[in-house]
Amino acid sequence: MRIAISTGGGDAPGLNAVIRAAVLSAINRGWDVLGIKRGYAGLLGEDEVVPLTRESVRGIAHLGGTILRTTNRGNPFHYPILQKDGTYEEIDRSGELIERARQLGIDAIISIGGDGSLAIAQKLVEKGMRIVCVPKTIDNDVSGTITTFGFDTAVNTAMEAIDKLHTTAESHDRVIVMEVMGRHAGFIALHAGVAGTADVILIPEIPYDIQRVAEKIRARDKAGRHFSIVVVAEGAIPLGGAESRLGASLPGQAKRVGGLAEKIASEIQEITGKETRSLILGHLQRGGPPTGYDRLLATRFGGAAVRAIAAEEWGKMVALQSPHIVTIPIAEALKETKRVELSHDLVATARATAISFGD
Ligand code: F6P
């Protein structure tokens, strides 16, 4: 048996722990393991395919990033090719990828990725490839799994940032608006905001009214709390408005969500007259060593992916349905993007502890 591992899309702390667990579990069964570099680029002649041995995965469980590297521009069904006139044309290179995997004697692939990688895997499975997926994203927006690895690390990073902002905001009687990642889901903002005891949390699932945000800040001021911390999910939406988008992306890349913190900060300053600052926490949330929780989840996912291959569960994704790791069809995970449920106890408790959602 020869399996190959690929990591695609944005990196998340814990990727290396999945790779390590999968490689060791496979080697234990007497299987050969290959690593496809940079998403599927290694199979498309744009990068390498390398053997993965016990030595290659030694001492990597605690490292952020991915030893296989990654890309969010490598969809084999829409591969961007530079034309002579400088424009890009997208072509379908999936046939080439399947042929190269066959030549290399790859019997099955473990694809570790978020919704983009899951969608690619599903299409490859439909073309006959034997793939098992491991869900990965700091955004925690994959359906069918209670959580994804990388999320806990991102929440802790954001929470520590809120802790630090508290002391400077309080010293200066300022409002500080911090933007966190999450795309169209508010999990990072909600969890980090509650853990860091933010005063306002704005998430895509609850459209906000800036006047309500200002009311909360004024009410705190009146009560003698002259500073406020506002945590904004990058995908938060003003009532009746649209998501904020960042500048142009490279060919083959989706447009990025975000750039909201500064806008909200200037609106707050204008309405309340309070000195307001903003920051975007950005890719700090994706870096650094995975927390213990993420290392364990990633390791469990890696081991479970190898067991799923042994059971020939093609087209399945490993998932956490506490306390067990289960497998579900990739198609099920792809049905919808997971978002914060407004009936969740964390939302109720946030409201009960005087956190405003700007609604
Ligand atoms: O999906 C993970 C994520 O970090 C999102 O939270 C964020 O919107 C996006 O990726 C950023 O992508 P990039 O690394 O391409 O800037």
mmCIF file of C-alpha atoms and ligand atoms in Angstrom:
data_model
loop_
_atom_site.group_PDB
_atom_site.id
_atom_site.type_symbol
_atom_site.label_atom_id
_atom_site.label_comp_id
_atom_site.label_asym_id
_atom_site.label_seq_id
_atom_site.Cartn_x
_atom_site.Cartn_y
_atom_site.Cartn_z
ATOM 1 C CA MET A 1 0.000 0.000 0.000
ATOM 2 C CA ARG A 2 1.346 3.418 -0.905
ATOM 3 C CA ILE A 3 -0.440 6.535 0.339
ATOM 4 C CA ALA A 4 0.264 10.216 -0.252
ATOM 5 C CA ILE A 5 -0.506 13.239 1.911
ATOM 6 C CA SER A 6 -1.370 16.743 0.732
ATOM 7 C CA THR A 7 -1.996 19.978 2.660
ATOM 8 C CA GLY A 8 -4.017 22.679 0.861
ATOM 9 C CA GLY A 9 -5.480 26.144 1.510
ATOM 10 C CA GLY A 10 -4.452 28.452 4.357
ATOM 11 C CA ASP A 11 -2.223 26.796 6.951
ATOM 12 C CA ALA A 12 -3.472 26.088 10.475
ATOM 13 C CA PRO A 13 -1.535 25.160 13.612
ATOM 14 C CA GLY A 14 -1.708 21.360 13.915
ATOM 15 C CA LEU A 15 -1.058 20.429 10.271
ATOM 16 C CA ASN A 16 2.320 18.942 11.148
ATOM 17 C CA ALA A 17 0.801 16.916 13.989
ATOM 18 C CA VAL A 18 -1.705 15.386 11.510
ATOM 19 C CA ILE A 19 1.103 14.590 9.067
ATOM 20 C CA ARG A 20 3.206 13.009 11.817
ATOM 21 C CA ALA A 21 0.366 10.853 13.171
ATOM 22 C CA ALA A 22 -0.686 9.729 9.681
ATOM 23 C CA VAL A 23 2.873 8.892 8.590
ATOM 24 C CA LEU A 24 3.673 6.917 11.743
ATOM 25 C CA SER A 25 0.312 5.083 11.674
ATOM 26 C CA ALA A 26 0.818 4.166 8.005
ATOM 27 C CA ILE A 27 4.425 3.048 8.492
ATOM 28 C CA ASN A 28 3.258 0.890 11.418
ATOM 29 C CA ARG A 29 1.011 -0.951 8.983
ATOM 30 C CA GLY A 30 3.954 -1.486 6.629
ATOM 31 C CA TRP A 31 2.705 1.123 4.113
ATOM 32 C CA ASP A 32 4.814 3.532 2.058
ATOM 33 C CA VAL A 33 4.072 7.250 2.467
ATOM 34 C CA LEU A 34 4.693 10.111 0.041
ATOM 35 C CA GLY A 35 4.282 13.835 0.657
ATOM 36 C CA ILE A 36 2.836 15.959 -2.149
ATOM 37 C CA LYS A 37 4.361 19.417 -1.882
ATOM 38 C CA ARG A 38 2.337 22.665 -2.028
ATOM 39 C CA GLY A 39 -1.226 21.364 -2.286
ATOM 40 C CA TYR A 40 -1.375 19.343 -5.499
ATOM 41 C CA ALA A 41 1.471 21.277 -7.183
ATOM 42 C CA GLY A 42 3.770 18.296 -6.516
ATOM 43 C CA LEU A 43 1.577 16.104 -8.720
ATOM 44 C CA LEU A 44 1.335 18.731 -11.460
ATOM 45 C CA GLY A 45 5.076 19.031 -12.021
ATOM 46 C CA GLU A 46 5.205 22.433 -10.302
ATOM 47 C CA ASP A 47 6.792 21.044 -7.141
ATOM 48 C CA GLU A 48 8.013 17.745 -5.738
ATOM 49 C CA VAL A 49 6.604 14.527 -4.341
ATOM 50 C CA VAL A 50 8.869 13.330 -1.521
ATOM 51 C CA PRO A 51 9.064 10.183 0.593
ATOM 52 C CA LEU A 52 7.825 10.651 4.159
ATOM 53 C CA THR A 53 9.653 8.521 6.702
ATOM 54 C CA ARG A 54 9.912 8.332 10.484
ATOM 55 C CA GLU A 55 12.855 10.733 10.181
ATOM 56 C CA SER A 56 10.900 13.261 8.093
ATOM 57 C CA VAL A 57 8.254 13.626 10.815
ATOM 58 C CA ARG A 58 10.528 13.550 13.852
ATOM 59 C CA GLY A 59 10.035 16.529 16.216
ATOM 60 C CA ILE A 60 7.361 18.329 14.171
ATOM 61 C CA ALA A 61 4.154 17.874 16.228
ATOM 62 C CA HIS A 62 4.680 21.162 18.062
ATOM 63 C CA LEU A 63 5.521 23.231 14.980
ATOM 64 C CA GLY A 64 3.053 25.567 13.255
ATOM 65 C CA GLY A 65 2.858 25.654 9.446
ATOM 66 C CA THR A 66 3.228 22.531 7.298
ATOM 67 C CA ILE A 67 6.388 20.691 6.286
ATOM 68 C CA LEU A 68 4.623 19.965 2.975
ATOM 69 C CA ARG A 69 3.926 23.670 2.377
ATOM 70 C CA THR A 70 0.567 24.784 1.004
ATOM 71 C CA THR A 71 -1.213 27.067 -1.443
ATOM 72 C CA ASN A 72 -4.660 28.497 -1.990
ATOM 73 C CA ARG A 73 -4.032 28.932 -5.726
ATOM 74 C CA GLY A 74 -3.697 25.320 -6.791
ATOM 75 C CA ASN A 75 -7.201 24.103 -7.649
ATOM 76 C CA PRO A 76 -6.440 21.444 -10.320
ATOM 77 C CA PHE A 77 -9.894 21.964 -11.864
ATOM 78 C CA HIS A 78 -9.264 25.706 -12.291
ATOM 79 C CA TYR A 79 -5.498 25.954 -12.581
ATOM 80 C CA PRO A 80 -4.344 29.496 -13.461
ATOM 81 C CA ILE A 81 -1.961 29.525 -16.440
ATOM 82 C CA LEU A 82 -0.108 32.723 -17.375
ATOM 83 C CA GLN A 83 -0.802 33.712 -20.992
ATOM 84 C CA LYS A 84 1.597 35.546 -23.334
ATOM 85 C CA ASP A 85 -0.407 38.776 -22.953
ATOM 86 C CA GLY A 86 0.044 38.709 -19.153
ATOM 87 C CA THR A 87 -3.503 37.546 -18.375
ATOM 88 C CA TYR A 88 -4.350 34.225 -16.731
ATOM 89 C CA GLU A 89 -6.534 31.479 -18.103
ATOM 90 C CA GLU A 90 -7.888 28.729 -15.875
ATOM 91 C CA ILE A 91 -7.611 25.188 -17.195
ATOM 92 C CA ASP A 92 -8.671 21.761 -15.884
ATOM 93 C CA ARG A 93 -5.540 19.756 -14.992
ATOM 94 C CA SER A 94 -7.324 17.065 -12.951
ATOM 95 C CA GLY A 95 -6.735 14.365 -15.604
ATOM 96 C CA GLU A 96 -3.000 15.075 -15.523
ATOM 97 C CA LEU A 97 -3.024 14.883 -11.709
ATOM 98 C CA ILE A 98 -4.801 11.526 -11.687
ATOM 99 C CA GLU A 99 -2.390 10.122 -14.276
ATOM 100 C CA ARG A 100 0.677 11.295 -12.310
ATOM 101 C CA ALA A 101 -0.699 9.714 -9.100
ATOM 102 C CA ARG A 102 -1.192 6.444 -11.010
ATOM 103 C CA GLN A 103 2.380 6.572 -12.358
ATOM 104 C CA LEU A 104 3.706 7.059 -8.825
ATOM 105 C CA GLY A 105 1.755 4.014 -7.632
ATOM 106 C CA ILE A 106 -0.314 6.053 -5.184
ATOM 107 C CA ASP A 107 -3.180 3.892 -3.901
ATOM 108 C CA ALA A 108 -4.860 6.530 -1.744
ATOM 109 C CA ILE A 109 -4.504 10.165 -0.699
ATOM 110 C CA ILE A 110 -5.064 11.928 2.609
ATOM 111 C CA SER A 111 -6.118 15.473 1.765
ATOM 112 C CA ILE A 112 -5.877 17.879 4.694
ATOM 113 C CA GLY A 113 -7.730 21.110 4.042
ATOM 114 C CA GLY A 114 -10.701 23.422 4.469
ATOM 115 C CA ASP A 115 -13.810 23.830 2.323
ATOM 116 C CA GLY A 116 -11.816 24.532 -0.870
ATOM 117 C CA SER A 117 -9.714 21.370 -0.495
ATOM 118 C CA LEU A 118 -12.786 19.334 0.465
ATOM 119 C CA ALA A 119 -14.589 20.453 -2.704
ATOM 120 C CA ILE A 120 -11.552 19.533 -4.844
ATOM 121 C CA ALA A 121 -11.298 16.136 -3.097
ATOM 122 C CA GLN A 122 -14.985 15.437 -3.722
ATOM 123 C CA LYS A 123 -14.557 16.107 -7.470
ATOM 124 C CA LEU A 124 -11.452 13.897 -7.615
ATOM 125 C CA VAL A 125 -13.315 11.112 -5.787
ATOM 126 C CA GLU A 126 -16.094 11.420 -8.381
ATOM 127 C CA LYS A 127 -13.382 10.870 -11.038
ATOM 128 C CA GLY A 128 -12.318 7.656 -9.287
ATOM 129 C CA MET A 129 -9.531 8.768 -6.935
ATOM 130 C CA ARG A 130 -9.333 7.148 -3.509
ATOM 131 C CA ILE A 131 -9.253 10.033 -1.037
ATOM 132 C CA VAL A 132 -9.899 10.494 2.674
ATOM 133 C CA CYS A 133 -10.052 14.055 4.032
ATOM 134 C CA VAL A 134 -9.015 15.700 7.264
ATOM 135 C CA PRO A 135 -10.789 19.011 7.990
ATOM 136 C CA LYS A 136 -8.532 21.950 8.741
ATOM 137 C CA THR A 137 -9.216 25.619 9.348
ATOM 138 C CA ILE A 138 -8.709 28.170 12.084
ATOM 139 C CA ASP A 139 -12.186 29.493 11.136
ATOM 140 C CA ASN A 140 -13.970 26.371 12.524
ATOM 141 C CA ASP A 141 -16.527 26.686 9.702
ATOM 142 C CA VAL A 142 -16.585 23.069 8.436
ATOM 143 C CA SER A 143 -19.921 21.295 8.977
ATOM 144 C CA GLY A 144 -20.124 17.815 10.477
ATOM 145 C CA THR A 145 -17.258 18.247 12.935
ATOM 146 C CA ILE A 146 -17.620 19.944 16.308
ATOM 147 C CA THR A 147 -14.349 21.695 15.727
ATOM 148 C CA THR A 148 -11.295 21.797 13.469
ATOM 149 C CA PHE A 149 -7.692 21.858 14.652
ATOM 150 C CA GLY A 150 -6.082 25.308 14.511
ATOM 151 C CA PHE A 151 -9.207 26.988 15.888
ATOM 152 C CA ASP A 152 -8.216 26.642 19.543
ATOM 153 C CA THR A 153 -4.749 28.060 18.847
ATOM 154 C CA ALA A 154 -6.223 31.016 16.943
ATOM 155 C CA VAL A 155 -8.686 31.693 19.779
ATOM 156 C CA ASN A 156 -5.880 31.658 22.337
ATOM 157 C CA THR A 157 -3.751 34.016 20.240
ATOM 158 C CA ALA A 158 -6.681 36.428 19.854
ATOM 159 C CA MET A 159 -7.573 36.161 23.549
ATOM 160 C CA GLU A 160 -3.997 37.005 24.580
ATOM 161 C CA ALA A 161 -4.097 40.016 22.252
ATOM 162 C CA ILE A 162 -7.332 41.206 23.916
ATOM 163 C CA ASP A 163 -5.678 40.824 27.348
ATOM 164 C CA LYS A 164 -2.847 43.079 26.186
ATOM 165 C CA LEU A 165 -5.180 45.625 24.629
ATOM 166 C CA HIS A 166 -7.132 45.924 27.897
ATOM 167 C CA THR A 167 -4.234 47.438 29.820
ATOM 168 C CA THR A 168 -3.330 50.035 27.192
ATOM 169 C CA ALA A 169 -6.971 50.912 26.437
ATOM 170 C CA GLU A 170 -7.695 51.410 30.138
ATOM 171 C CA SER A 171 -4.572 53.533 30.703
ATOM 172 C CA HIS A 172 -5.605 55.918 27.908
ATOM 173 C CA ASP A 173 -9.410 55.862 28.303
ATOM 174 C CA ARG A 174 -9.585 54.669 24.718
ATOM 175 C CA VAL A 175 -11.747 52.420 22.616
ATOM 176 C CA ILE A 176 -9.761 49.783 20.744
ATOM 177 C CA VAL A 177 -11.276 47.840 17.857
ATOM 178 C CA MET A 178 -9.548 44.556 17.036
ATOM 179 C CA GLU A 179 -10.360 42.620 13.862
ATOM 180 C CA VAL A 180 -9.961 38.851 13.855
ATOM 181 C CA MET A 181 -10.150 36.256 11.065
ATOM 182 C CA GLY A 182 -12.963 33.785 10.374
ATOM 183 C CA ARG A 183 -14.286 34.695 6.906
ATOM 184 C CA HIS A 184 -18.100 34.340 6.972
ATOM 185 C CA ALA A 185 -18.197 32.760 10.445
ATOM 186 C CA GLY A 186 -17.870 34.492 13.796
ATOM 187 C CA PHE A 187 -16.415 31.638 15.874
ATOM 188 C CA ILE A 188 -12.975 33.176 16.506
ATOM 189 C CA ALA A 189 -14.476 36.567 17.434
ATOM 190 C CA LEU A 190 -17.127 35.040 19.697
ATOM 191 C CA HIS A 191 -14.838 32.622 21.528
ATOM 192 C CA ALA A 192 -11.860 34.982 21.892
ATOM 193 C CA GLY A 193 -14.149 37.901 22.723
ATOM 194 C CA VAL A 194 -15.933 36.042 25.522
ATOM 195 C CA ALA A 195 -12.698 34.510 26.859
ATOM 196 C CA GLY A 196 -10.997 37.926 26.758
ATOM 197 C CA THR A 197 -14.098 39.688 28.200
ATOM 198 C CA ALA A 198 -14.542 42.118 25.330
ATOM 199 C CA ASP A 199 -17.323 44.710 25.652
ATOM 200 C CA VAL A 200 -18.641 44.443 22.106
ATOM 201 C CA ILE A 201 -18.367 41.484 19.709
ATOM 202 C CA LEU A 202 -19.462 41.884 16.098
ATOM 203 C CA ILE A 203 -19.977 38.689 14.093
ATOM 204 C CA PRO A 204 -21.294 37.990 10.572
ATOM 205 C CA GLU A 205 -24.254 36.041 11.977
ATOM 206 C CA ILE A 206 -25.647 39.139 13.788
ATOM 207 C CA PRO A 207 -25.764 42.277 11.597
ATOM 208 C CA TYR A 208 -24.711 45.271 13.690
ATOM 209 C CA ASP A 209 -25.977 48.803 14.063
ATOM 210 C CA ILE A 210 -23.095 51.183 14.799
ATOM 211 C CA GLN A 211 -25.431 53.367 16.902
ATOM 212 C CA ARG A 212 -26.021 50.393 19.235
ATOM 213 C CA VAL A 213 -22.256 49.880 19.500
ATOM 214 C CA ALA A 214 -21.855 53.569 20.387
ATOM 215 C CA GLU A 215 -24.647 53.291 22.998
ATOM 216 C CA LYS A 216 -22.794 50.476 24.732
ATOM 217 C CA ILE A 217 -19.566 52.506 24.819
ATOM 218 C CA ARG A 218 -21.393 55.580 26.165
ATOM 219 C CA ALA A 219 -23.141 53.479 28.822
ATOM 220 C CA ARG A 220 -19.775 52.144 30.000
ATOM 221 C CA ASP A 221 -18.400 55.677 30.114
ATOM 222 C CA LYS A 222 -21.338 56.794 32.265
ATOM 223 C CA ALA A 223 -20.708 53.871 34.617
ATOM 224 C CA GLY A 224 -17.100 55.001 35.052
ATOM 225 C CA ARG A 225 -15.582 52.488 32.616
ATOM 226 C CA HIS A 226 -13.851 54.921 30.288
ATOM 227 C CA PHE A 227 -12.364 52.348 27.917
ATOM 228 C CA SER A 228 -13.902 49.660 25.723
ATOM 229 C CA ILE A 229 -12.685 46.692 23.716
ATOM 230 C CA VAL A 230 -14.550 45.926 20.498
ATOM 231 C CA VAL A 231 -13.774 42.584 18.787
ATOM 232 C CA VAL A 232 -14.815 42.500 15.150
ATOM 233 C CA ALA A 233 -14.970 39.396 12.982
ATOM 234 C CA GLU A 234 -13.540 40.291 9.559
ATOM 235 C CA GLY A 235 -16.805 39.170 7.936
ATOM 236 C CA ALA A 236 -19.143 41.193 10.198
ATOM 237 C CA ILE A 237 -21.905 43.028 8.344
ATOM 238 C CA PRO A 238 -23.615 46.340 9.162
ATOM 239 C CA LEU A 239 -27.426 46.216 9.179
ATOM 240 C CA GLY A 240 -28.560 46.546 5.573
ATOM 241 C CA GLY A 241 -24.945 46.694 4.376
ATOM 242 C CA ALA A 242 -22.375 44.345 2.876
ATOM 243 C CA GLU A 243 -19.243 42.492 3.916
ATOM 244 C CA SER A 244 -15.997 44.475 3.765
ATOM 245 C CA ARG A 245 -13.496 43.270 1.141
ATOM 246 C CA LEU A 246 -9.758 43.772 0.840
ATOM 247 C CA GLY A 247 -7.933 44.729 -2.377
ATOM 248 C CA ALA A 248 -7.347 42.683 -5.502
ATOM 249 C CA SER A 249 -6.229 39.063 -5.169
ATOM 250 C CA LEU A 250 -3.834 37.091 -7.338
ATOM 251 C CA PRO A 251 -5.218 34.940 -10.157
ATOM 252 C CA GLY A 252 -6.865 31.754 -8.883
ATOM 253 C CA GLN A 253 -7.416 33.241 -5.426
ATOM 254 C CA ALA A 254 -10.736 34.232 -3.884
ATOM 255 C CA LYS A 255 -11.148 37.873 -2.844
ATOM 256 C CA ARG A 256 -10.219 38.352 0.798
ATOM 257 C CA VAL A 257 -12.688 39.385 3.476
ATOM 258 C CA GLY A 258 -11.734 42.111 5.959
ATOM 259 C CA GLY A 259 -10.479 45.638 6.499
ATOM 260 C CA LEU A 260 -13.429 46.525 8.733
ATOM 261 C CA ALA A 261 -11.737 47.537 12.003
ATOM 262 C CA GLU A 262 -10.529 50.941 10.847
ATOM 263 C CA LYS A 263 -13.924 51.871 9.420
ATOM 264 C CA ILE A 264 -15.697 50.895 12.634
ATOM 265 C CA ALA A 265 -13.104 52.721 14.746
ATOM 266 C CA SER A 266 -13.573 55.990 12.864
ATOM 267 C CA GLU A 267 -17.373 55.679 13.101
ATOM 268 C CA ILE A 268 -17.152 55.075 16.866
ATOM 269 C CA GLN A 269 -14.817 58.054 17.320
ATOM 270 C CA GLU A 270 -17.104 60.278 15.297
ATOM 271 C CA ILE A 271 -20.294 59.268 17.128
ATOM 272 C CA THR A 272 -18.957 59.074 20.697
ATOM 273 C CA GLY A 273 -16.120 61.605 20.530
ATOM 274 C CA LYS A 274 -13.943 59.028 22.282
ATOM 275 C CA GLU A 275 -10.399 58.470 21.102
ATOM 276 C CA THR A 276 -10.476 55.179 19.184
ATOM 277 C CA ARG A 277 -7.718 52.999 17.739
ATOM 278 C CA SER A 278 -7.868 49.860 15.614
ATOM 279 C CA LEU A 279 -5.775 46.895 14.610
ATOM 280 C CA ILE A 280 -6.079 43.821 12.429
ATOM 281 C CA LEU A 281 -4.630 40.791 14.214
ATOM 282 C CA GLY A 282 -4.166 39.059 10.861
ATOM 283 C CA HIS A 283 -1.906 36.089 10.217
ATOM 284 C CA LEU A 284 -0.576 35.995 13.778
ATOM 285 C CA GLN A 285 -3.711 33.889 14.321
ATOM 286 C CA ARG A 286 -2.444 31.258 11.908
ATOM 287 C CA GLY A 287 1.103 30.989 13.252
ATOM 288 C CA GLY A 288 2.929 29.550 16.208
ATOM 289 C CA PRO A 289 2.802 26.220 17.987
ATOM 290 C CA PRO A 290 -0.583 24.484 18.211
ATOM 291 C CA THR A 291 -2.166 24.360 21.677
ATOM 292 C CA GLY A 292 -2.338 21.016 23.448
ATOM 293 C CA TYR A 293 -5.986 20.699 22.379
ATOM 294 C CA ASP A 294 -5.123 21.240 18.718
ATOM 295 C CA ARG A 295 -2.144 18.865 18.825
ATOM 296 C CA LEU A 296 -4.323 16.128 20.273
ATOM 297 C CA LEU A 297 -7.172 16.699 17.820
ATOM 298 C CA ALA A 298 -4.741 16.823 14.893
ATOM 299 C CA THR A 299 -3.029 13.639 16.055
ATOM 300 C CA ARG A 300 -6.395 11.876 16.469
ATOM 301 C CA PHE A 301 -7.447 13.017 12.971
ATOM 302 C CA GLY A 302 -4.165 11.756 11.449
ATOM 303 C CA GLY A 303 -4.532 8.322 13.040
ATOM 304 C CA ALA A 304 -8.228 8.144 12.104
ATOM 305 C CA ALA A 305 -7.494 9.044 8.462
ATOM 306 C CA VAL A 306 -5.164 6.052 8.154
ATOM 307 C CA ARG A 307 -7.785 3.776 9.740
ATOM 308 C CA ALA A 308 -10.350 5.144 7.253
ATOM 309 C CA ILE A 309 -8.022 4.267 4.368
ATOM 310 C CA ALA A 310 -7.548 0.758 5.775
ATOM 311 C CA ALA A 311 -11.354 0.461 5.853
ATOM 312 C CA GLU A 312 -11.519 1.797 2.255
ATOM 313 C CA GLU A 313 -13.791 4.679 3.237
ATOM 314 C CA TRP A 314 -13.214 6.680 0.050
ATOM 315 C CA GLY A 315 -14.871 10.073 -0.134
ATOM 316 C CA LYS A 316 -15.096 10.324 3.646
ATOM 317 C CA MET A 317 -13.869 13.010 6.035
ATOM 318 C CA VAL A 318 -12.788 12.338 9.608
ATOM 319 C CA ALA A 319 -14.716 14.476 12.088
ATOM 320 C CA LEU A 320 -14.972 15.119 15.810
ATOM 321 C CA GLN A 321 -18.380 14.239 17.182
ATOM 322 C CA SER A 322 -17.430 14.256 20.847
ATOM 323 C CA PRO A 323 -16.241 12.138 22.415
ATOM 324 C CA HIS A 324 -15.567 10.145 19.240
ATOM 325 C CA ILE A 325 -13.792 10.639 15.954
ATOM 326 C CA VAL A 326 -16.149 9.475 13.210
ATOM 327 C CA THR A 327 -16.146 9.530 9.421
ATOM 328 C CA ILE A 328 -18.799 11.324 7.358
ATOM 329 C CA PRO A 329 -19.208 11.752 3.584
ATOM 330 C CA ILE A 330 -17.240 14.758 2.277
ATOM 331 C CA ALA A 331 -20.443 15.772 0.478
ATOM 332 C CA GLU A 332 -22.197 16.128 3.833
ATOM 333 C CA ALA A 333 -19.498 18.429 5.193
ATOM 334 C CA LEU A 334 -19.788 20.522 2.029
ATOM 335 C CA LYS A 335 -23.551 21.032 2.248
ATOM 336 C CA GLU A 336 -23.213 24.307 4.112
ATOM 337 C CA THR A 337 -20.641 26.498 5.802
ATOM 338 C CA LYS A 338 -20.911 26.085 9.560
ATOM 339 C CA ARG A 339 -21.760 29.364 11.304
ATOM 340 C CA VAL A 340 -22.412 30.469 14.872
ATOM 341 C CA GLU A 341 -25.856 29.303 16.002
ATOM 342 C CA LEU A 342 -27.707 32.216 17.520
ATOM 343 C CA SER A 343 -29.380 29.853 20.010
ATOM 344 C CA HIS A 344 -25.969 28.658 21.299
ATOM 345 C CA ASP A 345 -25.446 29.042 25.052
ATOM 346 C CA LEU A 346 -22.269 31.059 24.455
ATOM 347 C CA VAL A 347 -24.288 33.766 22.697
ATOM 348 C CA ALA A 348 -26.854 33.769 25.540
ATOM 349 C CA THR A 349 -24.134 33.905 28.198
ATOM 350 C CA ALA A 350 -22.290 36.664 26.352
ATOM 351 C CA ARG A 351 -25.471 38.744 26.342
ATOM 352 C CA ALA A 352 -26.159 37.898 30.004
ATOM 353 C CA THR A 353 -22.661 39.084 30.941
ATOM 354 C CA ALA A 354 -23.293 42.464 29.301
ATOM 355 C CA ILE A 355 -21.457 41.892 26.036
ATOM 356 C CA SER A 356 -23.100 43.781 23.175
ATOM 357 C CA PHE A 357 -23.431 42.277 19.668
ATOM 358 C CA GLY A 358 -24.345 45.678 18.286
ATOM 359 C CA ASP A 359 -27.960 44.618 17.690
HETATM 360 O O1 F6P B 1 -9.574 30.503 6.115
HETATM 361 C C1 F6P B 1 -8.509 30.875 6.916
HETATM 362 C C2 F6P B 1 -8.199 32.345 6.770
HETATM 363 O O2 F6P B 1 -7.157 32.661 7.661
HETATM 364 C C3 F6P B 1 -9.415 33.253 6.969
HETATM 365 O O3 F6P B 1 -9.754 33.433 8.316
HETATM 366 C C4 F6P B 1 -8.941 34.506 6.265
HETATM 367 O O4 F6P B 1 -10.016 35.283 5.796
HETATM 368 C C5 F6P B 1 -8.142 33.976 5.117
HETATM 369 O O5 F6P B 1 -7.772 32.642 5.460
HETATM 370 C C6 F6P B 1 -6.909 34.766 4.801
HETATM 371 O O6 F6P B 1 -6.335 34.225 3.668
HETATM 372 P P1 F6P B 1 -4.874 34.586 3.171
HETATM 373 O O7 F6P B 1 -3.896 33.788 3.980
HETATM 374 O O8 F6P B 1 -4.895 34.193 1.749
HETATM 375 O O9 F6P B 1 -4.669 36.051 3.394
#
